Amino acid sequence: MSESRRRPLARHGQQHSPTAVGQLLKLIGVALAVVLVSGLGVVGYVVSSWTTTVTANAVELEGQKELPPDIAAYEGGFDILLTGVDTCEEKYAHLFGERCTGRDSGGTLNDVNLLVHVSSEPRRVTAVSFPRDLMIPIPECTDQEGNTSSAMSKQPLNVAYGHGGNGGGLNCVAKTISELTGEDVEFAAKVTFGGVIEITDAIGGVDVCLANPIKDRYTGLDMAAGDHTIQGMQALQFLRTRHGVGDGSDLGRIGNQQQYMSSLSRKLISGEVLGNVPTMLKLADTGLNNLEASTSLADPMKIVQIALAVKDVAFEDIVFVQYPTVEDPYDPNKVVPNQSAATALWDAISANKQLQITHENSNNDGVVVKDPAPSTGETATPAPTESATPSDVVELPSSIKGTSAAQQTCSNGNVRR
């Protein structure tokens, strides 16, 4: 790891069933944060509920040092880990068939893992998605009762939550991501299948578009090409679909999920949610009831500070990227880090550059660029925004897939059954 990498104050493919909770997790923290600063009545309501709901279930991140009271003092910005787990809650288990009753029903997997980096001034937000089948070392982890699990040299990322032991799952995912990336994880939160359904309903659904129909017998999703507003169970089916988009891989699914998150961010920032007090209250209440947070995040005033840090970030500076990978030479259904591309990504993030996606989408990807776009249908590299001069812009390696909130994409349905 480069010595220049930020060190603030805290240190710390394919599978048998399509189990990923949606990338809705990417902005749960940001959405709830913005809600908290949208009105005094909302703040008062959430603060009174936060202590009894979130704080009581908070998880300590291993090795976390005391953080400064003002988030502006975090040199180089800060990171929020958002993790989705496939817990089969009693209320929703009947919706997921064999995932909750069949051969794949044992254990809890962290199938969605997002590291959201918020830079120092000028503020930029980069959400990095890590494939669940990414083969990496899983470190020694200590659970909430002080029991320690041994390190593993090479395992899929999505076993980290279960490896964390009793109450230590979120901590183990944070430690694993931190050691992989060299980034400090100051804050972390976890949500479940049911949480995705309830949070999507709370905001009245999210607009998505399909370039081609999606028919996926594994999730039960059947959608025609065109524009849709999805919520509830359909939203979760959309976010879970793997066989229905691109090449049917988890990497294709991540691209599809990022379309959803980009649309969600535009809806939140546009005021459709933030300008509606009843919707904000419902979202705040739903978030409180579906969130397991780190102790560092179990502080409503810290959430307010996070909101203030991100509320004015331009769409062009909200970027969703996939952590770069290559095929595992020992297992074609798994992936391993693309070290050179990953280094380029983290160096650009550490330098607080505006990230420009150069990857050109193909039929294997989960999305295509929505018109207006080049006639080839490939991803265009947008020009630098007013917030960035040419010297502030870094073109990422073409092996890094992603999009910004300013760019609209559509699901690349493959009409498989």
mmCIF file of N, CA and C in Angstrom, residues 205-257:
data_model
loop_
_atom_site.group_PDB
_atom_site.id
_atom_site.type_symbol
_atom_site.label_atom_id
_atom_site.label_comp_id
_atom_site.label_asym_id
_atom_site.label_seq_id
_atom_site.Cartn_x
_atom_site.Cartn_y
_atom_site.Cartn_z
ATOM 1 N N GLY A 205 -41.061 3.962 -4.545
ATOM 2 C CA GLY A 205 -40.523 3.294 -5.719
ATOM 3 C C GLY A 205 -39.440 4.087 -6.421
ATOM 4 N N VAL A 206 -38.768 3.413 -7.351
ATOM 5 C CA VAL A 206 -37.659 3.999 -8.104
ATOM 6 C C VAL A 206 -37.885 3.755 -9.588
ATOM 7 N N ASP A 207 -37.598 4.761 -10.413
ATOM 8 C CA ASP A 207 -37.768 4.653 -11.862
ATOM 9 C C ASP A 207 -36.570 3.946 -12.490
ATOM 10 N N VAL A 208 -36.834 2.952 -13.314
ATOM 11 C CA VAL A 208 -35.777 2.261 -14.052
ATOM 12 C C VAL A 208 -36.230 2.097 -15.496
ATOM 13 N N CYS A 209 -35.282 1.807 -16.381
ATOM 14 C CA CYS A 209 -35.652 1.527 -17.764
ATOM 15 C C CYS A 209 -34.966 0.240 -18.221
ATOM 16 N N LEU A 210 -35.633 -0.451 -19.138
ATOM 17 C CA LEU A 210 -35.120 -1.687 -19.705
ATOM 18 C C LEU A 210 -34.936 -1.511 -21.201
ATOM 19 N N ALA A 211 -33.721 -1.711 -21.692
ATOM 20 C CA ALA A 211 -33.480 -1.661 -23.130
ATOM 21 C C ALA A 211 -34.083 -2.874 -23.807
ATOM 22 N N ASN A 212 -34.121 -3.987 -23.087
ATOM 23 C CA ASN A 212 -34.697 -5.244 -23.579
ATOM 24 C C ASN A 212 -35.510 -5.858 -22.443
ATOM 25 N N PRO A 213 -36.452 -6.739 -22.765
ATOM 26 C CA PRO A 213 -37.232 -7.379 -21.697
ATOM 27 C C PRO A 213 -36.330 -8.210 -20.779
ATOM 28 N N ILE A 214 -36.790 -8.397 -19.554
ATOM 29 C CA ILE A 214 -36.123 -9.294 -18.612
ATOM 30 C C ILE A 214 -37.109 -10.369 -18.209
ATOM 31 N N LYS A 215 -36.741 -11.614 -18.416
ATOM 32 C CA LYS A 215 -37.522 -12.761 -17.969
ATOM 33 C C LYS A 215 -36.553 -13.688 -17.227
ATOM 34 N N ASP A 216 -36.685 -13.738 -15.916
ATOM 35 C CA ASP A 216 -35.757 -14.501 -15.093
ATOM 36 C C ASP A 216 -36.539 -15.449 -14.191
ATOM 37 N N ARG A 217 -36.505 -16.742 -14.510
ATOM 38 C CA ARG A 217 -37.280 -17.717 -13.740
ATOM 39 C C ARG A 217 -36.718 -17.926 -12.338
ATOM 40 N N TYR A 218 -35.479 -17.536 -12.119
ATOM 41 C CA TYR A 218 -34.870 -17.733 -10.801
ATOM 42 C C TYR A 218 -35.420 -16.739 -9.780
ATOM 43 N N THR A 219 -35.627 -15.507 -10.195
ATOM 44 C CA THR A 219 -36.186 -14.501 -9.283
ATOM 45 C C THR A 219 -37.673 -14.280 -9.503
ATOM 46 N N GLY A 220 -38.202 -14.783 -10.642
ATOM 47 C CA GLY A 220 -39.603 -14.569 -10.961
ATOM 48 C C GLY A 220 -39.866 -13.239 -11.636
ATOM 49 N N LEU A 221 -38.812 -12.525 -12.022
ATOM 50 C CA LEU A 221 -38.981 -11.216 -12.637
ATOM 51 C C LEU A 221 -39.374 -11.348 -14.102
ATOM 52 N N ASP A 222 -40.422 -10.628 -14.511
ATOM 53 C CA ASP A 222 -40.884 -10.623 -15.902
ATOM 54 C C ASP A 222 -41.299 -9.193 -16.224
ATOM 55 N N MET A 223 -40.418 -8.471 -16.940
ATOM 56 C CA MET A 223 -40.668 -7.059 -17.237
ATOM 57 C C MET A 223 -40.439 -6.788 -18.713
ATOM 58 N N ALA A 224 -41.307 -5.963 -19.284
ATOM 59 C CA ALA A 224 -41.181 -5.576 -20.687
ATOM 60 C C ALA A 224 -40.152 -4.469 -20.832
ATOM 61 N N ALA A 225 -39.652 -4.297 -22.044
ATOM 62 C CA ALA A 225 -38.754 -3.177 -22.324
ATOM 63 C C ALA A 225 -39.501 -1.864 -22.099
ATOM 64 N N GLY A 226 -38.745 -0.840 -21.713
ATOM 65 C CA GLY A 226 -39.350 0.465 -21.491
ATOM 66 C C GLY A 226 -39.122 0.975 -20.084
ATOM 67 N N ASP A 227 -39.842 2.031 -19.718
ATOM 68 C CA ASP A 227 -39.688 2.679 -18.417
ATOM 69 C C ASP A 227 -40.656 2.086 -17.398
ATOM 70 N N HIS A 228 -40.176 1.928 -16.172
ATOM 71 C CA HIS A 228 -40.986 1.351 -15.100
ATOM 72 C C HIS A 228 -40.681 2.061 -13.785
ATOM 73 N N THR A 229 -41.661 2.094 -12.892
ATOM 74 C CA THR A 229 -41.438 2.470 -11.499
ATOM 75 C C THR A 229 -41.619 1.213 -10.670
ATOM 76 N N ILE A 230 -40.565 0.793 -10.000
ATOM 77 C CA ILE A 230 -40.603 -0.465 -9.272
ATOM 78 C C ILE A 230 -40.489 -0.222 -7.773
ATOM 79 N N GLN A 231 -41.142 -1.083 -7.005
ATOM 80 C CA GLN A 231 -41.049 -1.024 -5.562
ATOM 81 C C GLN A 231 -41.419 -2.386 -5.000
ATOM 82 N N GLY A 232 -41.277 -2.518 -3.679
ATOM 83 C CA GLY A 232 -41.646 -3.762 -3.021
ATOM 84 C C GLY A 232 -40.893 -4.962 -3.562
ATOM 85 N N MET A 233 -41.619 -6.072 -3.687
ATOM 86 C CA MET A 233 -41.023 -7.324 -4.119
ATOM 87 C C MET A 233 -40.415 -7.204 -5.516
ATOM 88 N N GLN A 234 -41.084 -6.477 -6.413
ATOM 89 C CA GLN A 234 -40.548 -6.337 -7.770
ATOM 90 C C GLN A 234 -39.198 -5.636 -7.756
ATOM 91 N N ALA A 235 -39.027 -4.641 -6.882
ATOM 92 C CA ALA A 235 -37.741 -3.948 -6.784
ATOM 93 C C ALA A 235 -36.646 -4.917 -6.346
ATOM 94 N N LEU A 236 -36.957 -5.771 -5.385
ATOM 95 C CA LEU A 236 -35.954 -6.728 -4.932
ATOM 96 C C LEU A 236 -35.649 -7.752 -6.021
ATOM 97 N N GLN A 237 -36.663 -8.194 -6.756
ATOM 98 C CA GLN A 237 -36.424 -9.102 -7.878
ATOM 99 C C GLN A 237 -35.508 -8.448 -8.912
ATOM 100 N N PHE A 238 -35.758 -7.171 -9.186
ATOM 101 C CA PHE A 238 -34.946 -6.438 -10.148
ATOM 102 C C PHE A 238 -33.492 -6.359 -9.679
ATOM 103 N N LEU A 239 -33.303 -6.094 -8.400
ATOM 104 C CA LEU A 239 -31.961 -5.949 -7.865
ATOM 105 C C LEU A 239 -31.245 -7.285 -7.725
ATOM 106 N N ARG A 240 -32.000 -8.356 -7.578
ATOM 107 C CA ARG A 240 -31.396 -9.678 -7.418
ATOM 108 C C ARG A 240 -31.117 -10.354 -8.755
ATOM 109 N N THR A 241 -31.794 -9.933 -9.823
ATOM 110 C CA THR A 241 -31.682 -10.682 -11.069
ATOM 111 C C THR A 241 -30.244 -10.725 -11.577
ATOM 112 N N ARG A 242 -29.811 -11.910 -11.877
ATOM 113 C CA ARG A 242 -28.477 -12.128 -12.451
ATOM 114 C C ARG A 242 -28.612 -12.786 -13.809
ATOM 115 N N HIS A 243 -29.426 -13.829 -13.868
ATOM 116 C CA HIS A 243 -29.615 -14.558 -15.129
ATOM 117 C C HIS A 243 -30.350 -13.708 -16.166
ATOM 118 N N GLY A 244 -31.066 -12.668 -15.727
ATOM 119 C CA GLY A 244 -31.886 -11.888 -16.639
ATOM 120 C C GLY A 244 -31.180 -10.762 -17.355
ATOM 121 N N VAL A 245 -29.924 -10.458 -16.995
ATOM 122 C CA VAL A 245 -29.236 -9.319 -17.615
ATOM 123 C C VAL A 245 -27.832 -9.704 -18.050
ATOM 124 N N GLY A 246 -27.362 -9.031 -19.102
ATOM 125 C CA GLY A 246 -25.987 -9.209 -19.557
ATOM 126 C C GLY A 246 -25.636 -10.658 -19.816
ATOM 127 N N ASP A 247 -24.464 -11.069 -19.282
ATOM 128 C CA ASP A 247 -23.997 -12.438 -19.498
ATOM 129 C C ASP A 247 -24.458 -13.392 -18.410
ATOM 130 N N GLY A 248 -25.355 -12.937 -17.538
ATOM 131 C CA GLY A 248 -25.876 -13.799 -16.489
ATOM 132 C C GLY A 248 -24.958 -13.948 -15.287
ATOM 133 N N SER A 249 -23.918 -13.129 -15.216
ATOM 134 C CA SER A 249 -22.966 -13.229 -14.107
ATOM 135 C C SER A 249 -23.282 -12.206 -13.025
ATOM 136 N N ASP A 250 -22.633 -12.372 -11.888
ATOM 137 C CA ASP A 250 -22.799 -11.417 -10.811
ATOM 138 C C ASP A 250 -22.248 -10.046 -11.199
ATOM 139 N N LEU A 251 -21.254 -10.017 -12.078
ATOM 140 C CA LEU A 251 -20.696 -8.734 -12.521
ATOM 141 C C LEU A 251 -21.712 -7.962 -13.361
ATOM 142 N N GLY A 252 -22.466 -8.689 -14.207
ATOM 143 C CA GLY A 252 -23.519 -8.045 -14.972
ATOM 144 C C GLY A 252 -24.611 -7.510 -14.072
ATOM 145 N N ARG A 253 -24.933 -8.262 -13.039
ATOM 146 C CA ARG A 253 -25.949 -7.825 -12.094
ATOM 147 C C ARG A 253 -25.551 -6.519 -11.403
ATOM 148 N N ILE A 254 -24.271 -6.382 -11.048
ATOM 149 C CA ILE A 254 -23.822 -5.164 -10.371
ATOM 150 C C ILE A 254 -24.093 -3.935 -11.235
ATOM 151 N N GLY A 255 -23.817 -4.036 -12.544
ATOM 152 C CA GLY A 255 -24.093 -2.917 -13.438
ATOM 153 C C GLY A 255 -25.569 -2.563 -13.446
ATOM 154 N N ASN A 256 -26.427 -3.582 -13.460
ATOM 155 C CA ASN A 256 -27.863 -3.358 -13.443
ATOM 156 C C ASN A 256 -28.292 -2.681 -12.152
ATOM 157 N N GLN A 257 -27.724 -3.129 -11.035
ATOM 158 C CA GLN A 257 -28.055 -2.536 -9.748
ATOM 159 C C GLN A 257 -27.595 -1.083 -9.665
#
